[in-house]
Amino acid sequence: MGWGDEIMAAGQARALQRTDSRKVAVTDAAGRVRWHPAWQGNPRIATRSEAAREDVQRLTNGPGCRPYVDYVRMRREFARVHPGRPFTTKVTGARLPWRFTDWRAEPGEIYVRKALRRSDVVVVEPHIKAGASPNKQWGWGRWQDLVSRVDVPWVQLGPPGVRILDGVRHVPTSSFLDACAVLSGARGAVLPEGGLHHAAAALGVRAVVIFGGRSNPANLGYEGHMNLFDPVSGESPCGQSVACAHCARAMAGIAPADVAQHLENLL
Ligand SMILES: [Zn+2]
């Protein structure tokens, strides 16, 4: 995932400091201290040099050791399909579904340099991250339909040249943290499951989050958000990284009119 993962790690660091005030060094699976720009300015998380000279507590969270991933089950399924091959999540991610533990995210923190005063804008994000599972995409037509139903000052973030929905103002942003600064001033947001929904939770921004069927808000969702998930088929969350008919059905079951209603309730 990337930014979303590291924002969740910041949530874990905050939770750890409730019982232990030492800074938190986030380590990879091999125990090496990691650093990520999502933690810029975060007084709870130790930089590598702080971890080397101070008494810190440790949190294992990194590629291959995310708390919401059931690696034991993925390993077992991998071994069945690729007997004798060394397990990697990269290969697994492409060909076998992700499996999830019962761990639940709590809001992280982002220390944006210039948080904005709250305005009336509502952020909408019709794009998913390049390389993300296509099952996270609600569909351009549905995003456009949603925007036409609710009369608010819609804003879309992202670099110059990004495709913008009709009726939405583009606020160009040059980086994820830049986007977070704008998001911090929004009245609300409608977002796909991904980095920006974790950012919205960290920044205390109300959001409707389109989950669909690939991953479960019971792991990756936040209580303060309206999380739209399809548990109807009994196959959810499927964890599929390749386009999946079940996820397409789940997304089709999330009607723009209902999302519009959820947003109006939230604002
Ligand atoms: Zn699916």
PDB file of C-alpha atoms and ligand atoms in Angstrom:
ATOM      1  CA  MET A   1       0.000   0.000   0.000  1.00  0.00           C
ATOM      2  CA  GLY A   2       2.496   2.704   0.968  1.00  0.00           C
ATOM      3  CA  TRP A   3       1.201   5.920   2.524  1.00  0.00           C
ATOM      4  CA  GLY A   4      -1.868   4.292   4.018  1.00  0.00           C
ATOM      5  CA  ASP A   5       0.285   1.640   5.680  1.00  0.00           C
ATOM      6  CA  GLU A   6       2.604   4.212   7.192  1.00  0.00           C
ATOM      7  CA  ILE A   7      -0.284   6.356   8.459  1.00  0.00           C
ATOM      8  CA  MET A   8      -1.657   3.226  10.168  1.00  0.00           C
ATOM      9  CA  ALA A   9       1.784   2.707  11.741  1.00  0.00           C
ATOM     10  CA  ALA A  10       1.525   6.239  13.143  1.00  0.00           C
ATOM     11  CA  GLY A  11      -1.785   5.198  14.724  1.00  0.00           C
ATOM     12  CA  GLN A  12      -0.021   2.249  16.346  1.00  0.00           C
ATOM     13  CA  ALA A  13       2.748   4.534  17.602  1.00  0.00           C
ATOM     14  CA  ARG A  14       0.181   6.798  19.243  1.00  0.00           C
ATOM     15  CA  ALA A  15      -1.500   3.774  20.857  1.00  0.00           C
ATOM     16  CA  LEU A  16       1.846   2.500  22.188  1.00  0.00           C
ATOM     17  CA  GLN A  17       2.590   5.853  23.787  1.00  0.00           C
ATOM     18  CA  ARG A  18      -0.529   5.600  25.924  1.00  0.00           C
ATOM     19  CA  THR A  19       1.343   3.171  28.159  1.00  0.00           C
ATOM     20  CA  ASP A  20       4.996   3.946  27.357  1.00  0.00           C
ATOM     21  CA  SER A  21       6.121   7.513  26.673  1.00  0.00           C
ATOM     22  CA  ARG A  22       9.345   6.553  24.887  1.00  0.00           C
ATOM     23  CA  LYS A  23       9.616   7.328  21.180  1.00  0.00           C
ATOM     24  CA  VAL A  24       8.656   4.520  18.846  1.00  0.00           C
ATOM     25  CA  ALA A  25      11.180   3.106  16.374  1.00  0.00           C
ATOM     26  CA  VAL A  26       9.343   1.412  13.501  1.00  0.00           C
ATOM     27  CA  THR A  27      11.284  -1.608  12.280  1.00  0.00           C
ATOM     28  CA  ASP A  28      11.109  -3.928   9.283  1.00  0.00           C
ATOM     29  CA  ALA A  29      10.772  -7.704   9.483  1.00  0.00           C
ATOM     30  CA  ALA A  30      14.549  -8.002  10.056  1.00  0.00           C
ATOM     31  CA  GLY A  31      14.457  -5.538  12.981  1.00  0.00           C
ATOM     32  CA  ARG A  32      16.053  -2.618  11.090  1.00  0.00           C
ATOM     33  CA  VAL A  33      14.715   0.844  11.910  1.00  0.00           C
ATOM     34  CA  ARG A  34      12.651   2.308   9.066  1.00  0.00           C
ATOM     35  CA  TRP A  35      11.677   5.859   8.137  1.00  0.00           C
ATOM     36  CA  HIS A  36       8.901   7.208   5.899  1.00  0.00           C
ATOM     37  CA  PRO A  37       7.933  10.791   4.945  1.00  0.00           C
ATOM     38  CA  ALA A  38       4.434  10.133   6.366  1.00  0.00           C
ATOM     39  CA  TRP A  39       6.073  10.503   9.791  1.00  0.00           C
ATOM     40  CA  GLN A  40       7.682  13.898   9.052  1.00  0.00           C
ATOM     41  CA  GLY A  41       7.256  16.100  12.125  1.00  0.00           C
ATOM     42  CA  ASN A  42       5.671  13.272  14.158  1.00  0.00           C
ATOM     43  CA  PRO A  43       7.153  13.622  17.652  1.00  0.00           C
ATOM     44  CA  ARG A  44       6.239  10.043  18.569  1.00  0.00           C
ATOM     45  CA  ILE A  45       8.276   8.260  15.902  1.00  0.00           C
ATOM     46  CA  ALA A  46      12.068   7.990  16.192  1.00  0.00           C
ATOM     47  CA  THR A  47      14.268   8.775  13.217  1.00  0.00           C
ATOM     48  CA  ARG A  48      17.112   6.300  12.574  1.00  0.00           C
ATOM     49  CA  SER A  49      19.611   8.526  14.381  1.00  0.00           C
ATOM     50  CA  GLU A  50      17.274   9.032  17.349  1.00  0.00           C
ATOM     51  CA  ALA A  51      16.723   5.274  17.535  1.00  0.00           C
ATOM     52  CA  ALA A  52      20.513   4.770  17.549  1.00  0.00           C
ATOM     53  CA  ARG A  53      21.175   7.105  20.486  1.00  0.00           C
ATOM     54  CA  GLU A  54      17.975   7.106  22.572  1.00  0.00           C
ATOM     55  CA  ASP A  55      16.085   4.547  24.632  1.00  0.00           C
ATOM     56  CA  VAL A  56      13.169   3.790  22.317  1.00  0.00           C
ATOM     57  CA  GLN A  57      10.402   1.208  22.086  1.00  0.00           C
ATOM     58  CA  ARG A  58      10.009  -0.825  18.931  1.00  0.00           C
ATOM     59  CA  LEU A  59       7.118  -1.474  16.586  1.00  0.00           C
ATOM     60  CA  THR A  60       7.429  -4.044  13.812  1.00  0.00           C
ATOM     61  CA  ASN A  61       5.557  -2.741  10.775  1.00  0.00           C
ATOM     62  CA  GLY A  62       6.873  -2.712   7.220  1.00  0.00           C
ATOM     63  CA  PRO A  63       6.767  -4.554   3.907  1.00  0.00           C
ATOM     64  CA  GLY A  64       6.085  -8.207   4.667  1.00  0.00           C
ATOM     65  CA  CYS A  65       5.052  -7.486   8.270  1.00  0.00           C
ATOM     66  CA  ARG A  66       1.868  -5.427   8.151  1.00  0.00           C
ATOM     67  CA  PRO A  67      -0.447  -6.086  11.098  1.00  0.00           C
ATOM     68  CA  TYR A  68      -3.598  -6.623   9.018  1.00  0.00           C
ATOM     69  CA  VAL A  69      -2.105  -9.257   6.687  1.00  0.00           C
ATOM     70  CA  ASP A  70      -2.496 -12.954   7.508  1.00  0.00           C
ATOM     71  CA  TYR A  71       0.931 -14.084   6.253  1.00  0.00           C
ATOM     72  CA  VAL A  72       0.528 -17.562   7.743  1.00  0.00           C
ATOM     73  CA  ARG A  73      -2.493 -18.287   5.599  1.00  0.00           C
ATOM     74  CA  MET A  74      -0.945 -16.635   2.538  1.00  0.00           C
ATOM     75  CA  ARG A  75       2.200 -18.735   2.965  1.00  0.00           C
ATOM     76  CA  ARG A  76       0.129 -21.907   3.167  1.00  0.00           C
ATOM     77  CA  GLU A  77      -1.874 -21.022   0.048  1.00  0.00           C
ATOM     78  CA  PHE A  78       1.292 -20.007  -1.783  1.00  0.00           C
ATOM     79  CA  ALA A  79       2.966 -23.328  -0.957  1.00  0.00           C
ATOM     80  CA  ARG A  80      -0.024 -25.193  -2.382  1.00  0.00           C
ATOM     81  CA  VAL A  81       0.150 -23.334  -5.688  1.00  0.00           C
ATOM     82  CA  HIS A  82       3.945 -22.977  -5.944  1.00  0.00           C
ATOM     83  CA  PRO A  83       5.379 -25.996  -4.098  1.00  0.00           C
ATOM     84  CA  GLY A  84       9.064 -25.645  -3.234  1.00  0.00           C
ATOM     85  CA  ARG A  85       9.278 -21.940  -4.179  1.00  0.00           C
ATOM     86  CA  PRO A  86      10.284 -19.361  -1.572  1.00  0.00           C
ATOM     87  CA  PHE A  87       7.298 -17.299  -0.411  1.00  0.00           C
ATOM     88  CA  THR A  88       7.063 -13.667  -1.448  1.00  0.00           C
ATOM     89  CA  THR A  89       4.056 -11.404  -1.142  1.00  0.00           C
ATOM     90  CA  LYS A  90       4.937  -9.804  -4.480  1.00  0.00           C
ATOM     91  CA  VAL A  91       4.238 -12.984  -6.398  1.00  0.00           C
ATOM     92  CA  THR A  92       1.381 -13.805  -4.066  1.00  0.00           C
ATOM     93  CA  GLY A  93      -0.111 -10.354  -4.462  1.00  0.00           C
ATOM     94  CA  ALA A  94      -0.228 -10.768  -8.220  1.00  0.00           C
ATOM     95  CA  ARG A  95      -1.581 -14.306  -8.373  1.00  0.00           C
ATOM     96  CA  LEU A  96      -3.173 -15.177  -5.052  1.00  0.00           C
ATOM     97  CA  PRO A  97      -5.498 -13.125  -2.905  1.00  0.00           C
ATOM     98  CA  TRP A  98      -4.392 -11.163   0.104  1.00  0.00           C
ATOM     99  CA  ARG A  99      -5.657 -12.567   3.403  1.00  0.00           C
ATOM    100  CA  PHE A 100      -6.452 -10.466   6.436  1.00  0.00           C
ATOM    101  CA  THR A 101      -6.113 -10.786  10.200  1.00  0.00           C
ATOM    102  CA  ASP A 102      -8.687  -9.374  12.616  1.00  0.00           C
ATOM    103  CA  TRP A 103      -6.462  -6.368  13.430  1.00  0.00           C
ATOM    104  CA  ARG A 104      -8.232  -3.006  13.177  1.00  0.00           C
ATOM    105  CA  ALA A 105      -6.685   0.322  12.271  1.00  0.00           C
ATOM    106  CA  GLU A 106      -7.081   3.285  14.571  1.00  0.00           C
ATOM    107  CA  PRO A 107      -6.667   6.814  13.271  1.00  0.00           C
ATOM    108  CA  GLY A 108      -3.054   7.771  12.643  1.00  0.00           C
ATOM    109  CA  GLU A 109      -1.529  11.224  12.630  1.00  0.00           C
ATOM    110  CA  ILE A 110      -0.127  13.436   9.917  1.00  0.00           C
ATOM    111  CA  TYR A 111       1.760  16.582  10.830  1.00  0.00           C
ATOM    112  CA  VAL A 112       0.987  18.767   7.847  1.00  0.00           C
ATOM    113  CA  ARG A 113       3.139  21.871   7.677  1.00  0.00           C
ATOM    114  CA  LYS A 114       0.249  24.222   7.014  1.00  0.00           C
ATOM    115  CA  ALA A 115      -3.088  22.804   8.081  1.00  0.00           C
ATOM    116  CA  LEU A 116      -5.843  24.847   6.506  1.00  0.00           C
ATOM    117  CA  ARG A 117      -8.740  26.428   8.264  1.00  0.00           C
ATOM    118  CA  ARG A 118     -11.912  24.408   7.599  1.00  0.00           C
ATOM    119  CA  SER A 119     -13.766  25.491   4.492  1.00  0.00           C
ATOM    120  CA  ASP A 120     -16.884  24.216   2.746  1.00  0.00           C
ATOM    121  CA  VAL A 121     -15.066  22.171   0.138  1.00  0.00           C
ATOM    122  CA  VAL A 122     -15.701  18.457  -0.211  1.00  0.00           C
ATOM    123  CA  VAL A 123     -12.831  16.410  -1.618  1.00  0.00           C
ATOM    124  CA  VAL A 124     -13.634  13.685  -4.115  1.00  0.00           C
ATOM    125  CA  GLU A 125     -11.057  11.181  -5.390  1.00  0.00           C
ATOM    126  CA  PRO A 126     -12.194   9.156  -8.401  1.00  0.00           C
ATOM    127  CA  HIS A 127      -8.705   7.713  -9.031  1.00  0.00           C
ATOM    128  CA  ILE A 128      -6.967   4.815  -7.314  1.00  0.00           C
ATOM    129  CA  LYS A 129      -3.207   4.603  -6.894  1.00  0.00           C
ATOM    130  CA  ALA A 130      -1.267   3.296  -9.901  1.00  0.00           C
ATOM    131  CA  GLY A 131      -0.654  -0.386  -9.305  1.00  0.00           C
ATOM    132  CA  ALA A 132      -3.474  -0.727  -6.770  1.00  0.00           C
ATOM    133  CA  SER A 133      -5.964  -3.562  -7.118  1.00  0.00           C
ATOM    134  CA  PRO A 134      -8.496  -2.648  -9.853  1.00  0.00           C
ATOM    135  CA  ASN A 135     -11.126  -3.941  -7.429  1.00  0.00           C
ATOM    136  CA  LYS A 136     -10.772  -0.694  -5.462  1.00  0.00           C
ATOM    137  CA  GLN A 137     -12.187   1.312  -8.395  1.00  0.00           C
ATOM    138  CA  TRP A 138     -15.841   2.275  -8.046  1.00  0.00           C
ATOM    139  CA  GLY A 139     -16.023   3.429 -11.683  1.00  0.00           C
ATOM    140  CA  TRP A 140     -15.793   6.823 -13.371  1.00  0.00           C
ATOM    141  CA  GLY A 141     -19.495   6.943 -14.302  1.00  0.00           C
ATOM    142  CA  ARG A 142     -20.546   6.392 -10.686  1.00  0.00           C
ATOM    143  CA  TRP A 143     -18.181   9.083  -9.400  1.00  0.00           C
ATOM    144  CA  GLN A 144     -19.600  11.508 -11.995  1.00  0.00           C
ATOM    145  CA  ASP A 145     -23.151  10.553 -11.061  1.00  0.00           C
ATOM    146  CA  LEU A 146     -22.421  11.175  -7.366  1.00  0.00           C
ATOM    147  CA  VAL A 147     -20.949  14.615  -8.000  1.00  0.00           C
ATOM    148  CA  SER A 148     -23.984  15.688 -10.043  1.00  0.00           C
ATOM    149  CA  ARG A 149     -26.318  14.751  -7.166  1.00  0.00           C
ATOM    150  CA  VAL A 150     -24.860  16.846  -4.353  1.00  0.00           C
ATOM    151  CA  ASP A 151     -24.551  20.612  -4.566  1.00  0.00           C
ATOM    152  CA  VAL A 152     -21.332  21.293  -2.671  1.00  0.00           C
ATOM    153  CA  PRO A 153     -18.047  22.934  -3.717  1.00  0.00           C
ATOM    154  CA  TRP A 154     -16.398  19.738  -4.931  1.00  0.00           C
ATOM    155  CA  VAL A 155     -12.615  19.658  -5.122  1.00  0.00           C
ATOM    156  CA  GLN A 156     -10.289  17.121  -6.664  1.00  0.00           C
ATOM    157  CA  LEU A 157      -6.597  16.925  -5.724  1.00  0.00           C
ATOM    158  CA  GLY A 158      -3.649  15.554  -7.664  1.00  0.00           C
ATOM    159  CA  PRO A 159      -0.941  16.705 -10.079  1.00  0.00           C
ATOM    160  CA  PRO A 160      -1.548  19.056 -13.015  1.00  0.00           C
ATOM    161  CA  GLY A 161      -3.070  17.157 -15.934  1.00  0.00           C
ATOM    162  CA  VAL A 162      -4.961  14.592 -13.858  1.00  0.00           C
ATOM    163  CA  ARG A 163      -8.420  13.748 -15.236  1.00  0.00           C
ATOM    164  CA  ILE A 164     -11.044  15.813 -13.417  1.00  0.00           C
ATOM    165  CA  LEU A 165     -14.757  15.064 -13.028  1.00  0.00           C
ATOM    166  CA  ASP A 166     -17.198  17.533 -14.618  1.00  0.00           C
ATOM    167  CA  GLY A 167     -18.368  20.104 -12.084  1.00  0.00           C
ATOM    168  CA  VAL A 168     -15.344  19.626  -9.830  1.00  0.00           C
ATOM    169  CA  ARG A 169     -12.617  22.212  -9.200  1.00  0.00           C
ATOM    170  CA  HIS A 170      -9.047  20.982  -9.455  1.00  0.00           C
ATOM    171  CA  VAL A 171      -6.676  22.062  -6.688  1.00  0.00           C
ATOM    172  CA  PRO A 172      -3.286  20.936  -8.014  1.00  0.00           C
ATOM    173  CA  THR A 173      -1.085  19.226  -5.438  1.00  0.00           C
ATOM    174  CA  SER A 174       2.530  18.199  -5.918  1.00  0.00           C
ATOM    175  CA  SER A 175       2.834  15.436  -3.340  1.00  0.00           C
ATOM    176  CA  PHE A 176       0.819  13.270  -0.987  1.00  0.00           C
ATOM    177  CA  LEU A 177       1.598  15.584   1.954  1.00  0.00           C
ATOM    178  CA  ASP A 178       0.566  18.561  -0.154  1.00  0.00           C
ATOM    179  CA  ALA A 179      -2.761  16.809  -0.810  1.00  0.00           C
ATOM    180  CA  CYS A 180      -3.071  16.135   2.940  1.00  0.00           C
ATOM    181  CA  ALA A 181      -2.686  19.862   3.659  1.00  0.00           C
ATOM    182  CA  VAL A 182      -5.653  20.658   1.388  1.00  0.00           C
ATOM    183  CA  LEU A 183      -7.642  17.704   2.703  1.00  0.00           C
ATOM    184  CA  SER A 184      -7.100  18.962   6.261  1.00  0.00           C
ATOM    185  CA  GLY A 185      -9.237  22.000   5.456  1.00  0.00           C
ATOM    186  CA  ALA A 186     -12.105  20.098   3.824  1.00  0.00           C
ATOM    187  CA  ARG A 187     -15.586  19.801   5.279  1.00  0.00           C
ATOM    188  CA  GLY A 188     -15.777  16.212   4.107  1.00  0.00           C
ATOM    189  CA  ALA A 189     -14.603  13.748   1.481  1.00  0.00           C
ATOM    190  CA  VAL A 190     -15.718  10.809  -0.613  1.00  0.00           C
ATOM    191  CA  LEU A 191     -12.772   8.499  -1.213  1.00  0.00           C
ATOM    192  CA  PRO A 192     -11.834   5.050  -2.422  1.00  0.00           C
ATOM    193  CA  GLU A 193     -10.206   2.707   0.099  1.00  0.00           C
ATOM    194  CA  GLY A 194      -6.557   3.788   0.047  1.00  0.00           C
ATOM    195  CA  GLY A 195      -3.999   6.290   1.263  1.00  0.00           C
ATOM    196  CA  LEU A 196      -6.309   9.310   1.275  1.00  0.00           C
ATOM    197  CA  HIS A 197      -8.958   7.642   3.445  1.00  0.00           C
ATOM    198  CA  HIS A 198      -6.279   6.839   6.027  1.00  0.00           C
ATOM    199  CA  ALA A 199      -5.148  10.469   5.750  1.00  0.00           C
ATOM    200  CA  ALA A 200      -8.718  11.722   6.235  1.00  0.00           C
ATOM    201  CA  ALA A 201      -9.009   9.692   9.454  1.00  0.00           C
ATOM    202  CA  ALA A 202      -5.652  11.029  10.668  1.00  0.00           C
ATOM    203  CA  LEU A 203      -6.733  14.603   9.929  1.00  0.00           C
ATOM    204  CA  GLY A 204     -10.189  14.245  11.481  1.00  0.00           C
ATOM    205  CA  VAL A 205     -11.975  14.758   8.156  1.00  0.00           C
ATOM    206  CA  ARG A 206     -15.424  13.164   7.780  1.00  0.00           C
ATOM    207  CA  ALA A 207     -15.549  10.786   4.863  1.00  0.00           C
ATOM    208  CA  VAL A 208     -17.612   8.286   2.959  1.00  0.00           C
ATOM    209  CA  VAL A 209     -15.228   5.508   1.913  1.00  0.00           C
ATOM    210  CA  ILE A 210     -15.974   3.177  -0.998  1.00  0.00           C
ATOM    211  CA  PHE A 211     -14.617  -0.237   0.008  1.00  0.00           C
ATOM    212  CA  GLY A 212     -16.453  -2.575  -2.365  1.00  0.00           C
ATOM    213  CA  GLY A 213     -15.586  -6.246  -1.814  1.00  0.00           C
ATOM    214  CA  ARG A 214     -11.794  -6.512  -1.817  1.00  0.00           C
ATOM    215  CA  SER A 215     -10.942  -5.431   1.701  1.00  0.00           C
ATOM    216  CA  ASN A 216     -12.906  -5.039   4.867  1.00  0.00           C
ATOM    217  CA  PRO A 217     -13.562  -1.917   6.919  1.00  0.00           C
ATOM    218  CA  ALA A 218     -13.324  -4.188   9.959  1.00  0.00           C
ATOM    219  CA  ASN A 219      -9.538  -4.060   9.287  1.00  0.00           C
ATOM    220  CA  LEU A 220      -8.859  -0.939   7.292  1.00  0.00           C
ATOM    221  CA  GLY A 221     -11.825   1.282   8.053  1.00  0.00           C
ATOM    222  CA  TYR A 222     -12.386   3.860  10.803  1.00  0.00           C
ATOM    223  CA  GLU A 223     -15.344   4.204  13.098  1.00  0.00           C
ATOM    224  CA  GLY A 224     -15.765   7.905  12.346  1.00  0.00           C
ATOM    225  CA  HIS A 225     -16.216   7.241   8.617  1.00  0.00           C
ATOM    226  CA  MET A 226     -19.131   5.842   6.634  1.00  0.00           C
ATOM    227  CA  ASN A 227     -17.569   2.728   5.121  1.00  0.00           C
ATOM    228  CA  LEU A 228     -19.418   1.153   2.199  1.00  0.00           C
ATOM    229  CA  PHE A 229     -18.629  -2.514   1.995  1.00  0.00           C
ATOM    230  CA  ASP A 230     -20.472  -5.407   0.399  1.00  0.00           C
ATOM    231  CA  PRO A 231     -20.598  -8.426   2.664  1.00  0.00           C
ATOM    232  CA  VAL A 232     -23.682  -9.825   0.894  1.00  0.00           C
ATOM    233  CA  SER A 233     -22.050 -12.387  -1.345  1.00  0.00           C
ATOM    234  CA  GLY A 234     -20.271 -14.147   1.504  1.00  0.00           C
ATOM    235  CA  GLU A 235     -17.011 -13.922  -0.442  1.00  0.00           C
ATOM    236  CA  SER A 236     -15.922 -10.626   1.072  1.00  0.00           C
ATOM    237  CA  PRO A 237     -13.284  -9.525   1.591  1.00  0.00           C
ATOM    238  CA  CYS A 238     -11.792 -11.442  -1.316  1.00  0.00           C
ATOM    239  CA  GLY A 239      -8.377  -9.715  -1.248  1.00  0.00           C
ATOM    240  CA  GLN A 240      -8.021 -10.140  -5.011  1.00  0.00           C
ATOM    241  CA  SER A 241      -5.339  -8.124  -6.768  1.00  0.00           C
ATOM    242  CA  VAL A 242      -6.715  -8.934 -10.215  1.00  0.00           C
ATOM    243  CA  ALA A 243     -10.076  -7.726 -11.527  1.00  0.00           C
ATOM    244  CA  CYS A 244     -12.738  -9.850  -9.885  1.00  0.00           C
ATOM    245  CA  ALA A 245     -16.402 -10.384 -10.849  1.00  0.00           C
ATOM    246  CA  HIS A 246     -17.397 -10.504  -7.177  1.00  0.00           C
ATOM    247  CA  CYS A 247     -15.831  -7.075  -6.573  1.00  0.00           C
ATOM    248  CA  ALA A 248     -17.505  -5.704  -9.709  1.00  0.00           C
ATOM    249  CA  ARG A 249     -20.865  -6.853  -8.271  1.00  0.00           C
ATOM    250  CA  ALA A 250     -20.010  -5.331  -4.892  1.00  0.00           C
ATOM    251  CA  MET A 251     -19.175  -1.978  -6.525  1.00  0.00           C
ATOM    252  CA  ALA A 252     -22.326  -2.097  -8.665  1.00  0.00           C
ATOM    253  CA  GLY A 253     -24.290  -2.546  -5.420  1.00  0.00           C
ATOM    254  CA  ILE A 254     -23.036   0.798  -4.089  1.00  0.00           C
ATOM    255  CA  ALA A 255     -25.451   3.252  -5.696  1.00  0.00           C
ATOM    256  CA  PRO A 256     -24.395   6.886  -6.286  1.00  0.00           C
ATOM    257  CA  ALA A 257     -27.757   8.013  -4.826  1.00  0.00           C
ATOM    258  CA  ASP A 258     -26.970   6.163  -1.570  1.00  0.00           C
ATOM    259  CA  VAL A 259     -23.444   7.575  -1.403  1.00  0.00           C
ATOM    260  CA  ALA A 260     -24.911  11.053  -1.938  1.00  0.00           C
ATOM    261  CA  GLN A 261     -27.326  10.449   0.960  1.00  0.00           C
ATOM    262  CA  HIS A 262     -24.523   9.222   3.228  1.00  0.00           C
ATOM    263  CA  LEU A 263     -22.471  12.299   2.393  1.00  0.00           C
ATOM    264  CA  GLU A 264     -25.354  14.658   3.155  1.00  0.00           C
ATOM    265  CA  ASN A 265     -25.927  12.899   6.486  1.00  0.00           C
ATOM    266  CA  LEU A 266     -22.253  13.297   7.299  1.00  0.00           C
ATOM    267  CA  LEU A 267     -21.926  17.013   6.513  1.00  0.00           C
TER     268      LEU A 267
HETATM  269 ZN    ZN B   1     -13.628  -9.790  -5.194  1.00  0.00          ZN
END
